[in-house]
């Protein structure tokens, strides 16, 4: 049995770098791993692989328990988690300075906080800004959203110092996950960090300054003089999964206000002494931020409810299957008694 690390995912087949000789092997999952535990190795996973005779690929037999994971609700399932990356130290959230999507940024921050890793927001494409005033205005808006605990950096292809500031986020021996919607400049940022065109990029449209989707596989990339960064394909769906802790961290101001409510179980609707509503009415808490918090909390509660329903349905099916089997055996026993005995 050999050990290694998943460094790339392409069309469902993990590429594993083996310990010791650093060789790369294409792998598939053991049947028992996929059907039994229903888990698959993701980029950053430590795995154990074997080389059975008659196989053209190595087989992943075991996935070492993860230190942390980036998890979203699987967009193709009702209530199933999907792990996108594992065992990283930092999440870098990329947003284009000229077109920050506030609602998406809030959601990205929730998922990033939920991992337990360090979180940084990087505003890309600053070289396309109209002037320095626009840069500072957008940076201030994002800082107001993220809070004082999250560092917000601005990076420009024309400013080497800004690139160095991002590179410092990925010191030797560490790994960072780079997330963001397609076209926000993640691949260009990776190229700047590496100092070479290791990731394909698409031309920016002159009309709106937006890029096009280019990265199609998750890949771990070595940063010269630093650690490693995972440039994940643009993720459109960011459904939440068990994200209460992440929501609490991303909306610490809302939850702090909630601690001052008169009633511990306050729903912040019509209850007297609601500190959250008072903060909104006093202008201390933006109504849009409060609405985002409510929406994300409701989404998490709905996913939890659907998950419990799915578990209940599976239990009912298993129970019904057992009852049917028992009834079938009983009918077979009765039929056997009614058969004439052989002479």
Short mmCIF file of C-alpha atoms in Angstrom, two decimals, residues 46-302:
data_model
loop_
_atom_site.label_atom_id
_atom_site.label_comp_id
_atom_site.label_asym_id
_atom_site.label_seq_id
_atom_site.Cartn_x
_atom_site.Cartn_y
_atom_site.Cartn_z
CA UNK A 46 -4.31 12.16 1.90
CA UNK A 47 -5.01 8.69 0.50
CA UNK A 48 -3.74 5.12 0.47
CA UNK A 49 -3.51 3.48 -2.96
CA UNK A 50 -2.88 -0.05 -4.20
CA UNK A 51 -1.83 -1.53 -7.58
CA UNK A 52 -4.02 -4.59 -8.22
CA UNK A 53 -3.09 -6.84 -11.13
CA UNK A 54 -5.07 -6.29 -14.29
CA UNK A 55 -5.89 -2.63 -13.54
CA UNK A 56 -4.69 0.21 -15.72
CA UNK A 57 -5.09 2.65 -12.81
CA UNK A 58 -4.13 2.59 -9.16
CA UNK A 59 -6.96 2.09 -6.68
CA UNK A 60 -7.71 4.45 -3.78
CA UNK A 61 -8.45 2.10 -0.90
CA UNK A 62 -8.62 4.57 1.99
CA UNK A 63 -9.01 8.32 2.58
CA UNK A 64 -7.24 9.66 5.65
CA UNK A 65 -9.58 11.67 7.95
CA UNK A 66 -9.62 15.33 6.90
CA UNK A 67 -8.44 18.19 9.08
CA UNK A 68 -10.94 20.49 7.37
CA UNK A 69 -13.07 20.58 4.24
CA UNK A 70 -14.81 23.07 1.97
CA UNK A 71 -18.39 21.78 1.78
CA UNK A 72 -21.45 22.93 -0.08
CA UNK A 73 -24.85 21.40 -0.67
CA UNK A 74 -24.68 19.24 -3.78
CA UNK A 75 -26.57 21.21 -6.46
CA UNK A 76 -27.81 17.97 -8.06
CA UNK A 77 -29.26 16.45 -4.88
CA UNK A 78 -31.93 17.50 -2.40
CA UNK A 79 -29.90 17.08 0.78
CA UNK A 80 -26.42 15.72 0.09
CA UNK A 81 -23.11 17.43 0.95
CA UNK A 82 -20.40 17.89 -1.67
CA UNK A 83 -16.79 18.30 -0.55
CA UNK A 84 -14.76 20.47 -2.95
CA UNK A 85 -11.33 20.50 -1.24
CA UNK A 86 -9.66 19.23 1.93
CA UNK A 87 -6.77 19.81 4.34
CA UNK A 88 -6.07 23.45 3.45
CA UNK A 89 -4.98 26.31 5.70
CA UNK A 90 -6.62 29.34 4.11
CA UNK A 91 -9.57 30.27 1.91
CA UNK A 92 -8.99 33.17 -0.48
CA UNK A 93 -12.24 34.64 -1.78
CA UNK A 94 -11.76 36.45 -5.08
CA UNK A 95 -14.10 39.21 -6.25
CA UNK A 96 -13.51 41.67 -9.12
CA UNK A 97 -13.04 45.18 -7.76
CA UNK A 98 -15.16 46.70 -10.50
CA UNK A 99 -18.14 44.38 -9.98
CA UNK A 100 -18.35 43.10 -6.40
CA UNK A 101 -21.36 40.82 -5.91
CA UNK A 102 -22.28 41.54 -2.30
CA UNK A 103 -24.83 38.74 -1.91
CA UNK A 104 -22.45 36.15 -3.31
CA UNK A 105 -19.59 37.47 -1.19
CA UNK A 106 -21.69 37.01 1.94
CA UNK A 107 -22.38 33.40 0.97
CA UNK A 108 -18.72 32.77 0.09
CA UNK A 109 -17.67 34.11 3.46
CA UNK A 110 -20.13 31.86 5.28
CA UNK A 111 -18.78 28.76 3.53
CA UNK A 112 -15.20 29.90 4.09
CA UNK A 113 -15.75 30.55 7.80
CA UNK A 114 -17.43 27.17 8.16
CA UNK A 115 -14.18 25.41 7.24
CA UNK A 116 -12.33 26.80 10.24
CA UNK A 117 -9.48 28.02 8.02
CA UNK A 118 -8.09 31.56 7.82
CA UNK A 119 -10.12 33.73 5.43
CA UNK A 120 -8.98 36.56 3.14
CA UNK A 121 -10.85 38.55 0.50
CA UNK A 122 -8.84 39.57 -2.58
CA UNK A 123 -10.23 42.20 -4.92
CA UNK A 124 -8.89 41.44 -8.39
CA UNK A 125 -8.53 43.44 -11.59
CA UNK A 126 -7.69 46.66 -9.78
CA UNK A 127 -5.72 47.73 -12.88
CA UNK A 128 -9.11 48.20 -14.59
CA UNK A 129 -10.34 50.67 -11.95
CA UNK A 130 -11.22 54.18 -13.07
CA UNK A 131 -9.08 55.84 -10.40
CA UNK A 132 -7.62 55.43 -6.90
CA UNK A 133 -10.80 56.85 -5.35
CA UNK A 134 -12.84 53.97 -6.77
CA UNK A 135 -10.35 51.45 -5.37
CA UNK A 136 -10.53 52.89 -1.86
CA UNK A 137 -14.32 53.23 -1.98
CA UNK A 138 -14.84 49.58 -2.95
CA UNK A 139 -12.26 48.38 -0.44
CA UNK A 140 -14.05 50.29 2.33
CA UNK A 141 -17.42 48.81 1.31
CA UNK A 142 -16.03 45.28 1.37
CA UNK A 143 -14.31 45.83 4.73
CA UNK A 144 -17.59 47.06 6.17
CA UNK A 145 -19.19 43.82 4.99
CA UNK A 146 -16.48 41.41 6.08
CA UNK A 147 -15.72 43.00 9.42
CA UNK A 148 -12.37 43.71 11.09
CA UNK A 149 -11.30 40.07 11.39
CA UNK A 150 -11.02 39.45 7.63
CA UNK A 151 -8.12 40.97 5.70
CA UNK A 152 -9.12 42.59 2.41
CA UNK A 153 -6.39 42.95 -0.22
CA UNK A 154 -6.43 44.67 -3.60
CA UNK A 155 -4.29 43.12 -6.32
CA UNK A 156 -3.26 44.63 -9.63
CA UNK A 157 -1.17 43.13 -12.40
CA UNK A 158 0.59 46.51 -12.57
CA UNK A 159 1.55 46.52 -8.88
CA UNK A 160 4.13 43.85 -7.90
CA UNK A 161 3.79 44.73 -4.21
CA UNK A 162 0.10 43.85 -4.27
CA UNK A 163 0.96 40.46 -5.76
CA UNK A 164 3.60 39.90 -3.07
CA UNK A 165 1.01 40.66 -0.39
CA UNK A 166 -1.17 37.84 -1.73
CA UNK A 167 1.81 35.51 -2.10
CA UNK A 168 2.58 36.06 1.60
CA UNK A 169 -0.78 34.45 2.39
CA UNK A 170 0.60 31.12 1.13
CA UNK A 171 3.87 30.51 3.00
CA UNK A 172 5.93 27.34 2.48
CA UNK A 173 4.23 24.22 3.79
CA UNK A 174 0.74 25.70 3.57
CA UNK A 175 -2.15 25.34 1.13
CA UNK A 176 -4.78 27.89 0.13
CA UNK A 177 -8.05 27.35 -1.69
CA UNK A 178 -9.00 30.04 -4.20
CA UNK A 179 -12.75 30.39 -4.69
CA UNK A 180 -14.83 32.73 -6.79
CA UNK A 181 -17.27 32.84 -9.65
CA UNK A 182 -16.11 32.27 -13.21
CA UNK A 183 -14.50 35.30 -14.76
CA UNK A 184 -13.39 37.04 -11.55
CA UNK A 185 -9.71 36.60 -12.37
CA UNK A 186 -8.69 33.57 -10.30
CA UNK A 187 -6.55 32.03 -13.06
CA UNK A 188 -4.86 35.37 -13.74
CA UNK A 189 -4.14 35.73 -10.04
CA UNK A 190 -2.55 32.27 -9.94
CA UNK A 191 -0.36 33.18 -12.91
CA UNK A 192 0.76 36.34 -11.11
CA UNK A 193 1.61 34.35 -7.98
CA UNK A 194 3.58 31.75 -9.93
CA UNK A 195 5.21 34.26 -12.26
CA UNK A 196 4.28 32.25 -15.34
CA UNK A 197 1.21 31.37 -17.40
CA UNK A 198 0.38 28.06 -15.73
CA UNK A 199 -3.37 28.61 -15.95
CA UNK A 200 -5.24 29.36 -19.15
CA UNK A 201 -7.02 32.69 -19.15
CA UNK A 202 -9.61 34.20 -21.44
CA UNK A 203 -9.62 37.73 -22.76
CA UNK A 204 -11.62 40.27 -20.79
CA UNK A 205 -14.64 41.69 -22.58
CA UNK A 206 -14.14 45.37 -23.29
CA UNK A 207 -17.82 46.14 -22.72
CA UNK A 208 -17.96 45.23 -19.03
CA UNK A 209 -14.47 44.13 -18.03
CA UNK A 210 -15.64 40.60 -17.25
CA UNK A 211 -13.73 37.44 -18.03
CA UNK A 212 -14.97 34.08 -19.25
CA UNK A 213 -14.80 30.65 -17.63
CA UNK A 214 -11.52 28.88 -18.36
CA UNK A 215 -10.57 26.52 -15.51
CA UNK A 216 -12.32 23.14 -15.86
CA UNK A 217 -10.46 20.98 -13.33
CA UNK A 218 -9.34 21.44 -9.75
CA UNK A 219 -5.58 21.47 -9.53
CA UNK A 220 -2.97 22.08 -6.83
CA UNK A 221 -0.30 24.52 -8.02
CA UNK A 222 3.09 25.16 -6.42
CA UNK A 223 3.88 28.81 -5.67
CA UNK A 224 7.65 29.49 -6.05
CA UNK A 225 9.11 30.24 -2.65
CA UNK A 226 5.77 29.55 -1.03
CA UNK A 227 3.16 26.90 -0.50
CA UNK A 228 0.43 25.61 -2.77
CA UNK A 229 -2.79 27.07 -4.09
CA UNK A 230 -5.86 25.27 -5.43
CA UNK A 231 -7.56 27.10 -8.28
CA UNK A 232 -11.06 25.69 -8.23
CA UNK A 233 -13.37 26.03 -11.23
CA UNK A 234 -15.92 28.80 -10.94
CA UNK A 235 -18.63 27.47 -8.65
CA UNK A 236 -22.04 28.82 -9.57
CA UNK A 237 -24.07 27.15 -6.85
CA UNK A 238 -23.08 27.83 -3.25
CA UNK A 239 -25.78 25.99 -1.35
CA UNK A 240 -25.16 25.93 2.39
CA UNK A 241 -24.67 22.73 4.39
CA UNK A 242 -24.58 22.75 8.21
CA UNK A 243 -23.47 26.37 8.05
CA UNK A 244 -24.71 27.79 11.36
CA UNK A 245 -21.17 28.36 12.65
CA UNK A 246 -20.14 30.01 9.37
CA UNK A 247 -23.20 32.27 9.41
CA UNK A 248 -22.43 33.23 13.00
CA UNK A 249 -18.89 34.19 12.06
CA UNK A 250 -19.82 36.04 8.87
CA UNK A 251 -22.66 37.92 10.61
CA UNK A 252 -21.09 38.41 14.02
CA UNK A 253 -22.72 41.84 14.35
CA UNK A 254 -26.21 40.36 13.91
CA UNK A 255 -25.61 37.59 16.42
CA UNK A 256 -24.07 40.02 18.90
CA UNK A 257 -27.18 42.19 18.70
CA UNK A 258 -29.33 39.08 19.21
CA UNK A 259 -27.64 38.43 22.57
CA UNK A 260 -29.20 41.68 23.84
CA UNK A 261 -32.78 40.65 23.02
CA UNK A 262 -35.13 40.46 26.00
CA UNK A 263 -36.13 36.87 25.22
CA UNK A 264 -33.58 34.14 24.61
CA UNK A 265 -35.77 32.51 21.92
CA UNK A 266 -36.55 35.80 20.17
CA UNK A 267 -37.35 35.33 16.48
CA UNK A 268 -36.71 39.05 15.81
CA UNK A 269 -40.17 39.57 14.36
CA UNK A 270 -42.77 41.15 16.66
CA UNK A 271 -41.38 40.30 20.08
CA UNK A 272 -40.97 43.18 22.56
CA UNK A 273 -37.41 44.08 23.47
CA UNK A 274 -35.89 42.78 20.22
CA UNK A 275 -32.39 44.27 20.00
CA UNK A 276 -31.91 43.19 16.38
CA UNK A 277 -34.94 45.12 15.12
CA UNK A 278 -33.89 48.05 17.27
CA UNK A 279 -30.42 48.01 15.66
CA UNK A 280 -31.97 48.01 12.18
CA UNK A 281 -34.34 50.87 13.03
CA UNK A 282 -31.48 52.87 14.55
CA UNK A 283 -29.35 52.45 11.44
CA UNK A 284 -26.73 50.44 13.33
CA UNK A 285 -27.47 47.34 11.23
CA UNK A 286 -28.14 47.56 7.50
CA UNK A 287 -31.59 46.15 6.56
CA UNK A 288 -30.01 44.32 3.60
CA UNK A 289 -27.52 42.62 5.89
CA UNK A 290 -30.25 41.56 8.30
CA UNK A 291 -32.30 40.19 5.39
CA UNK A 292 -29.31 38.24 4.09
CA UNK A 293 -28.78 36.75 7.54
CA UNK A 294 -32.42 35.64 7.76
CA UNK A 295 -32.32 34.15 4.27
CA UNK A 296 -29.15 32.15 4.93
CA UNK A 297 -30.40 30.91 8.31
CA UNK A 298 -33.67 29.79 6.73
CA UNK A 299 -31.79 28.02 3.94
CA UNK A 300 -29.68 26.12 6.46
CA UNK A 301 -32.78 25.15 8.45
CA UNK A 302 -34.52 23.92 5.28
#
